[in-house]
Amino acid sequence: MGRGPDADRAKIGRKMEHALSSEDLAAVIHQNSEAVVVTDTNGVIVYANEAMAMLSGYEIDELIGRTPSVFRSGKTPDEVYAEMWRTIKAGRTWRGRLINKRKPSLPLRIAGGKPGQEAEEYWALLTITPVLGSDGTTRFFAAAHHDITQKVALEERLAFEREEAKTRADIWEVLHG
């Protein structure tokens, strides 16, 4: 048997498979603070955890049987979605940013959401991974959604402030040059 980090990871993986039952693994996903959605290969939602319900404003039962297009804001270019589907259909993990929308007209703060979460749209960093069966074919797609709205707002503010500082420096140069 091989030695080194890869062999160690494989050994740990085998121990984890034996240590955690299917029920344990389901609890890990369901109770995870990261929003998780699982779709079948046609993109129909077959599972969503509580964190996804909190983030989106939809009840879990409202999401099951629908497609993730329920989250589409219309502000993410279609090319991004096309690239995403090409990548995951090819069996590779896709990671990217989307502008998603929450369920309309839901006071999320009252429902236990985060302050400022009432806005209909939010930036999501998604990691979508094809889940393979024992025969090597894709059985599901698992997507982890992370709300990065505040991070994007900060990035935009910093970019604006940098541009503003550059403009001021250019004006100063013209006036005092």
PDB file of C-alpha atoms in Angstrom:
ATOM      1  CA  MET A   1       0.000   0.000   0.000  1.00  0.00           C
ATOM      2  CA  GLY A   2       1.212   3.528  -0.776  1.00  0.00           C
ATOM      3  CA  ARG A   3       2.618   5.925   1.723  1.00  0.00           C
ATOM      4  CA  GLY A   4       2.344   9.656   2.023  1.00  0.00           C
ATOM      5  CA  PRO A   5      -0.473  12.214   2.201  1.00  0.00           C
ATOM      6  CA  ASP A   6      -2.678  10.573  -0.458  1.00  0.00           C
ATOM      7  CA  ALA A   7      -2.531   7.197   1.268  1.00  0.00           C
ATOM      8  CA  ASP A   8      -3.270   8.861   4.612  1.00  0.00           C
ATOM      9  CA  ARG A   9      -6.303  10.695   3.160  1.00  0.00           C
ATOM     10  CA  ALA A  10      -7.622   7.464   1.638  1.00  0.00           C
ATOM     11  CA  LYS A  11      -7.210   5.686   4.978  1.00  0.00           C
ATOM     12  CA  ILE A  12      -9.016   8.495   6.811  1.00  0.00           C
ATOM     13  CA  GLY A  13     -11.778   8.422   4.176  1.00  0.00           C
ATOM     14  CA  ARG A  14     -12.305   4.686   4.699  1.00  0.00           C
ATOM     15  CA  LYS A  15     -12.453   5.180   8.475  1.00  0.00           C
ATOM     16  CA  MET A  16     -15.018   7.985   8.028  1.00  0.00           C
ATOM     17  CA  GLU A  17     -17.193   5.778   5.817  1.00  0.00           C
ATOM     18  CA  HIS A  18     -17.308   3.202   8.583  1.00  0.00           C
ATOM     19  CA  ALA A  19     -17.650   5.723  11.419  1.00  0.00           C
ATOM     20  CA  LEU A  20     -20.590   7.654   9.965  1.00  0.00           C
ATOM     21  CA  SER A  21     -23.849   6.012   9.064  1.00  0.00           C
ATOM     22  CA  SER A  22     -26.036   7.278   6.238  1.00  0.00           C
ATOM     23  CA  GLU A  23     -28.216   8.837   8.922  1.00  0.00           C
ATOM     24  CA  ASP A  24     -25.198  10.642  10.381  1.00  0.00           C
ATOM     25  CA  LEU A  25     -24.167  11.959   6.975  1.00  0.00           C
ATOM     26  CA  ALA A  26     -27.716  13.165   6.309  1.00  0.00           C
ATOM     27  CA  ALA A  27     -27.678  15.000   9.654  1.00  0.00           C
ATOM     28  CA  VAL A  28     -24.331  16.613   8.794  1.00  0.00           C
ATOM     29  CA  ILE A  29     -25.797  18.033   5.586  1.00  0.00           C
ATOM     30  CA  HIS A  30     -29.199  18.944   7.028  1.00  0.00           C
ATOM     31  CA  GLN A  31     -27.738  20.730  10.057  1.00  0.00           C
ATOM     32  CA  ASN A  32     -24.915  22.404   8.139  1.00  0.00           C
ATOM     33  CA  SER A  33     -24.867  26.192   8.370  1.00  0.00           C
ATOM     34  CA  GLU A  34     -23.994  26.341   4.657  1.00  0.00           C
ATOM     35  CA  ALA A  35     -27.063  26.396   2.408  1.00  0.00           C
ATOM     36  CA  VAL A  36     -27.233  23.134   0.440  1.00  0.00           C
ATOM     37  CA  VAL A  37     -29.451  22.115  -2.475  1.00  0.00           C
ATOM     38  CA  VAL A  38     -29.330  18.746  -4.236  1.00  0.00           C
ATOM     39  CA  THR A  39     -30.895  18.289  -7.672  1.00  0.00           C
ATOM     40  CA  ASP A  40     -31.358  15.306  -9.911  1.00  0.00           C
ATOM     41  CA  THR A  41     -29.558  15.305 -13.263  1.00  0.00           C
ATOM     42  CA  ASN A  42     -32.464  17.230 -14.832  1.00  0.00           C
ATOM     43  CA  GLY A  43     -32.054  20.037 -12.319  1.00  0.00           C
ATOM     44  CA  VAL A  44     -35.112  19.221 -10.201  1.00  0.00           C
ATOM     45  CA  ILE A  45     -34.563  19.905  -6.504  1.00  0.00           C
ATOM     46  CA  VAL A  46     -34.725  16.690  -4.477  1.00  0.00           C
ATOM     47  CA  TYR A  47     -33.265  18.078  -1.244  1.00  0.00           C
ATOM     48  CA  ALA A  48     -32.676  21.416   0.470  1.00  0.00           C
ATOM     49  CA  ASN A  49     -31.466  21.988   4.012  1.00  0.00           C
ATOM     50  CA  GLU A  50     -32.703  24.459   6.631  1.00  0.00           C
ATOM     51  CA  ALA A  51     -29.904  26.917   5.841  1.00  0.00           C
ATOM     52  CA  MET A  52     -31.153  27.089   2.230  1.00  0.00           C
ATOM     53  CA  ALA A  53     -34.663  27.725   3.485  1.00  0.00           C
ATOM     54  CA  MET A  54     -33.370  30.569   5.669  1.00  0.00           C
ATOM     55  CA  LEU A  55     -31.294  32.072   2.864  1.00  0.00           C
ATOM     56  CA  SER A  56     -33.961  31.854   0.167  1.00  0.00           C
ATOM     57  CA  GLY A  57     -37.073  32.486   2.229  1.00  0.00           C
ATOM     58  CA  TYR A  58     -38.734  29.368   0.806  1.00  0.00           C
ATOM     59  CA  GLU A  59     -39.886  26.497   2.961  1.00  0.00           C
ATOM     60  CA  ILE A  60     -38.091  23.258   2.144  1.00  0.00           C
ATOM     61  CA  ASP A  61     -41.364  21.740   0.900  1.00  0.00           C
ATOM     62  CA  GLU A  62     -41.769  24.673  -1.501  1.00  0.00           C
ATOM     63  CA  LEU A  63     -38.370  23.943  -3.054  1.00  0.00           C
ATOM     64  CA  ILE A  64     -38.685  20.174  -3.516  1.00  0.00           C
ATOM     65  CA  GLY A  65     -39.822  19.382  -7.055  1.00  0.00           C
ATOM     66  CA  ARG A  66     -38.905  22.820  -8.417  1.00  0.00           C
ATOM     67  CA  THR A  67     -35.749  23.821 -10.246  1.00  0.00           C
ATOM     68  CA  PRO A  68     -33.094  26.235  -8.983  1.00  0.00           C
ATOM     69  CA  SER A  69     -34.447  28.747 -11.510  1.00  0.00           C
ATOM     70  CA  VAL A  70     -36.712  29.782  -8.633  1.00  0.00           C
ATOM     71  CA  PHE A  71     -33.627  31.660  -7.370  1.00  0.00           C
ATOM     72  CA  ARG A  72     -32.845  33.388 -10.700  1.00  0.00           C
ATOM     73  CA  SER A  73     -32.914  37.159 -10.438  1.00  0.00           C
ATOM     74  CA  GLY A  74     -32.527  37.796 -14.152  1.00  0.00           C
ATOM     75  CA  LYS A  75     -29.347  39.782 -13.457  1.00  0.00           C
ATOM     76  CA  THR A  76     -26.820  36.985 -13.969  1.00  0.00           C
ATOM     77  CA  PRO A  77     -25.939  36.623 -17.670  1.00  0.00           C
ATOM     78  CA  ASP A  78     -27.299  33.508 -19.394  1.00  0.00           C
ATOM     79  CA  GLU A  79     -23.731  32.665 -20.441  1.00  0.00           C
ATOM     80  CA  VAL A  80     -22.857  32.062 -16.781  1.00  0.00           C
ATOM     81  CA  TYR A  81     -25.631  29.476 -16.476  1.00  0.00           C
ATOM     82  CA  ALA A  82     -24.622  27.858 -19.788  1.00  0.00           C
ATOM     83  CA  GLU A  83     -21.011  27.564 -18.585  1.00  0.00           C
ATOM     84  CA  MET A  84     -22.203  26.162 -15.258  1.00  0.00           C
ATOM     85  CA  TRP A  85     -24.278  23.447 -16.960  1.00  0.00           C
ATOM     86  CA  ARG A  86     -21.496  22.558 -19.413  1.00  0.00           C
ATOM     87  CA  THR A  87     -19.094  22.150 -16.515  1.00  0.00           C
ATOM     88  CA  ILE A  88     -21.270  20.030 -14.241  1.00  0.00           C
ATOM     89  CA  LYS A  89     -22.664  17.916 -17.100  1.00  0.00           C
ATOM     90  CA  ALA A  90     -19.021  17.137 -17.977  1.00  0.00           C
ATOM     91  CA  GLY A  91     -18.594  15.777 -14.445  1.00  0.00           C
ATOM     92  CA  ARG A  92     -16.556  18.690 -13.101  1.00  0.00           C
ATOM     93  CA  THR A  93     -17.181  20.978 -10.136  1.00  0.00           C
ATOM     94  CA  TRP A  94     -18.308  24.531 -10.953  1.00  0.00           C
ATOM     95  CA  ARG A  95     -17.686  27.498  -8.673  1.00  0.00           C
ATOM     96  CA  GLY A  96     -18.947  30.991  -9.358  1.00  0.00           C
ATOM     97  CA  ARG A  97     -20.979  33.997  -8.305  1.00  0.00           C
ATOM     98  CA  LEU A  98     -24.631  34.559  -9.130  1.00  0.00           C
ATOM     99  CA  ILE A  99     -27.138  37.246  -8.253  1.00  0.00           C
ATOM    100  CA  ASN A 100     -30.016  35.252  -6.788  1.00  0.00           C
ATOM    101  CA  LYS A 101     -33.382  36.304  -5.454  1.00  0.00           C
ATOM    102  CA  ARG A 102     -35.289  35.362  -2.354  1.00  0.00           C
ATOM    103  CA  LYS A 103     -38.926  34.482  -2.131  1.00  0.00           C
ATOM    104  CA  PRO A 104     -40.766  37.753  -2.753  1.00  0.00           C
ATOM    105  CA  SER A 105     -42.296  39.780   0.073  1.00  0.00           C
ATOM    106  CA  LEU A 106     -40.939  37.847   3.014  1.00  0.00           C
ATOM    107  CA  PRO A 107     -39.870  39.725   6.135  1.00  0.00           C
ATOM    108  CA  LEU A 108     -36.892  37.461   6.813  1.00  0.00           C
ATOM    109  CA  ARG A 109     -35.816  39.285   9.956  1.00  0.00           C
ATOM    110  CA  ILE A 110     -39.138  38.336  11.536  1.00  0.00           C
ATOM    111  CA  ALA A 111     -38.637  34.759  10.296  1.00  0.00           C
ATOM    112  CA  GLY A 112     -35.223  34.571  11.962  1.00  0.00           C
ATOM    113  CA  GLY A 113     -33.076  35.706   9.051  1.00  0.00           C
ATOM    114  CA  LYS A 114     -30.087  38.002   9.323  1.00  0.00           C
ATOM    115  CA  PRO A 115     -30.549  41.781   9.592  1.00  0.00           C
ATOM    116  CA  GLY A 116     -30.528  43.328   6.141  1.00  0.00           C
ATOM    117  CA  GLN A 117     -31.618  40.057   4.582  1.00  0.00           C
ATOM    118  CA  GLU A 118     -35.010  41.438   3.595  1.00  0.00           C
ATOM    119  CA  ALA A 119     -33.618  42.574   0.250  1.00  0.00           C
ATOM    120  CA  GLU A 120     -35.037  40.485  -2.543  1.00  0.00           C
ATOM    121  CA  GLU A 121     -31.683  39.898  -4.243  1.00  0.00           C
ATOM    122  CA  TYR A 122     -28.430  38.541  -2.885  1.00  0.00           C
ATOM    123  CA  TRP A 123     -25.042  37.561  -4.224  1.00  0.00           C
ATOM    124  CA  ALA A 124     -24.340  33.853  -3.876  1.00  0.00           C
ATOM    125  CA  LEU A 125     -21.046  32.050  -4.222  1.00  0.00           C
ATOM    126  CA  LEU A 126     -21.996  28.597  -5.462  1.00  0.00           C
ATOM    127  CA  THR A 127     -19.990  25.420  -5.563  1.00  0.00           C
ATOM    128  CA  ILE A 128     -21.819  22.744  -7.543  1.00  0.00           C
ATOM    129  CA  THR A 129     -20.410  19.234  -7.484  1.00  0.00           C
ATOM    130  CA  PRO A 130     -21.601  16.250  -9.515  1.00  0.00           C
ATOM    131  CA  VAL A 131     -22.300  13.306  -7.194  1.00  0.00           C
ATOM    132  CA  LEU A 132     -21.324  10.067  -8.884  1.00  0.00           C
ATOM    133  CA  GLY A 133     -22.841   6.655  -8.395  1.00  0.00           C
ATOM    134  CA  SER A 134     -20.831   3.458  -8.017  1.00  0.00           C
ATOM    135  CA  ASP A 135     -20.945   3.039 -11.811  1.00  0.00           C
ATOM    136  CA  GLY A 136     -19.276   6.427 -12.298  1.00  0.00           C
ATOM    137  CA  THR A 137     -22.306   8.192 -13.757  1.00  0.00           C
ATOM    138  CA  THR A 138     -23.697  11.400 -12.310  1.00  0.00           C
ATOM    139  CA  ARG A 139     -26.645  10.739 -10.002  1.00  0.00           C
ATOM    140  CA  PHE A 140     -27.125  14.180  -8.467  1.00  0.00           C
ATOM    141  CA  PHE A 141     -25.715  17.685  -8.333  1.00  0.00           C
ATOM    142  CA  ALA A 142     -24.968  19.085  -4.877  1.00  0.00           C
ATOM    143  CA  ALA A 143     -24.771  22.863  -4.572  1.00  0.00           C
ATOM    144  CA  ALA A 144     -23.448  24.802  -1.594  1.00  0.00           C
ATOM    145  CA  HIS A 145     -24.691  28.410  -1.541  1.00  0.00           C
ATOM    146  CA  HIS A 146     -22.844  31.057   0.419  1.00  0.00           C
ATOM    147  CA  ASP A 147     -24.345  34.547   0.776  1.00  0.00           C
ATOM    148  CA  ILE A 148     -21.558  36.961  -0.192  1.00  0.00           C
ATOM    149  CA  THR A 149     -23.735  40.069  -0.533  1.00  0.00           C
ATOM    150  CA  GLN A 150     -21.837  42.025   2.118  1.00  0.00           C
ATOM    151  CA  LYS A 151     -18.479  41.002   0.633  1.00  0.00           C
ATOM    152  CA  VAL A 152     -19.524  42.145  -2.852  1.00  0.00           C
ATOM    153  CA  ALA A 153     -20.860  45.431  -1.453  1.00  0.00           C
ATOM    154  CA  LEU A 154     -17.512  46.021   0.259  1.00  0.00           C
ATOM    155  CA  GLU A 155     -15.617  45.167  -2.948  1.00  0.00           C
ATOM    156  CA  GLU A 156     -17.792  47.615  -4.900  1.00  0.00           C
ATOM    157  CA  ARG A 157     -17.309  50.332  -2.288  1.00  0.00           C
ATOM    158  CA  LEU A 158     -13.528  49.859  -2.297  1.00  0.00           C
ATOM    159  CA  ALA A 159     -13.434  49.951  -6.105  1.00  0.00           C
ATOM    160  CA  PHE A 160     -15.448  53.184  -6.060  1.00  0.00           C
ATOM    161  CA  GLU A 161     -13.160  54.721  -3.442  1.00  0.00           C
ATOM    162  CA  ARG A 162     -10.053  53.723  -5.436  1.00  0.00           C
ATOM    163  CA  GLU A 163     -11.508  55.298  -8.573  1.00  0.00           C
ATOM    164  CA  GLU A 164     -12.473  58.414  -6.632  1.00  0.00           C
ATOM    165  CA  ALA A 165      -8.932  58.712  -5.207  1.00  0.00           C
ATOM    166  CA  LYS A 166      -7.452  58.277  -8.695  1.00  0.00           C
ATOM    167  CA  THR A 167      -9.731  60.995 -10.069  1.00  0.00           C
ATOM    168  CA  ARG A 168      -8.725  63.361  -7.271  1.00  0.00           C
ATOM    169  CA  ALA A 169      -5.048  62.640  -7.915  1.00  0.00           C
ATOM    170  CA  ASP A 170      -5.544  63.291 -11.640  1.00  0.00           C
ATOM    171  CA  ILE A 171      -7.292  66.607 -10.904  1.00  0.00           C
ATOM    172  CA  TRP A 172      -4.551  67.615  -8.473  1.00  0.00           C
ATOM    173  CA  GLU A 173      -1.938  66.792 -11.118  1.00  0.00           C
ATOM    174  CA  VAL A 174      -3.725  68.952 -13.703  1.00  0.00           C
ATOM    175  CA  LEU A 175      -4.097  71.866 -11.274  1.00  0.00           C
ATOM    176  CA  HIS A 176      -0.640  71.674  -9.718  1.00  0.00           C
ATOM    177  CA  GLY A 177       1.239  69.713 -12.349  1.00  0.00           C
TER     178      GLY A 177
END
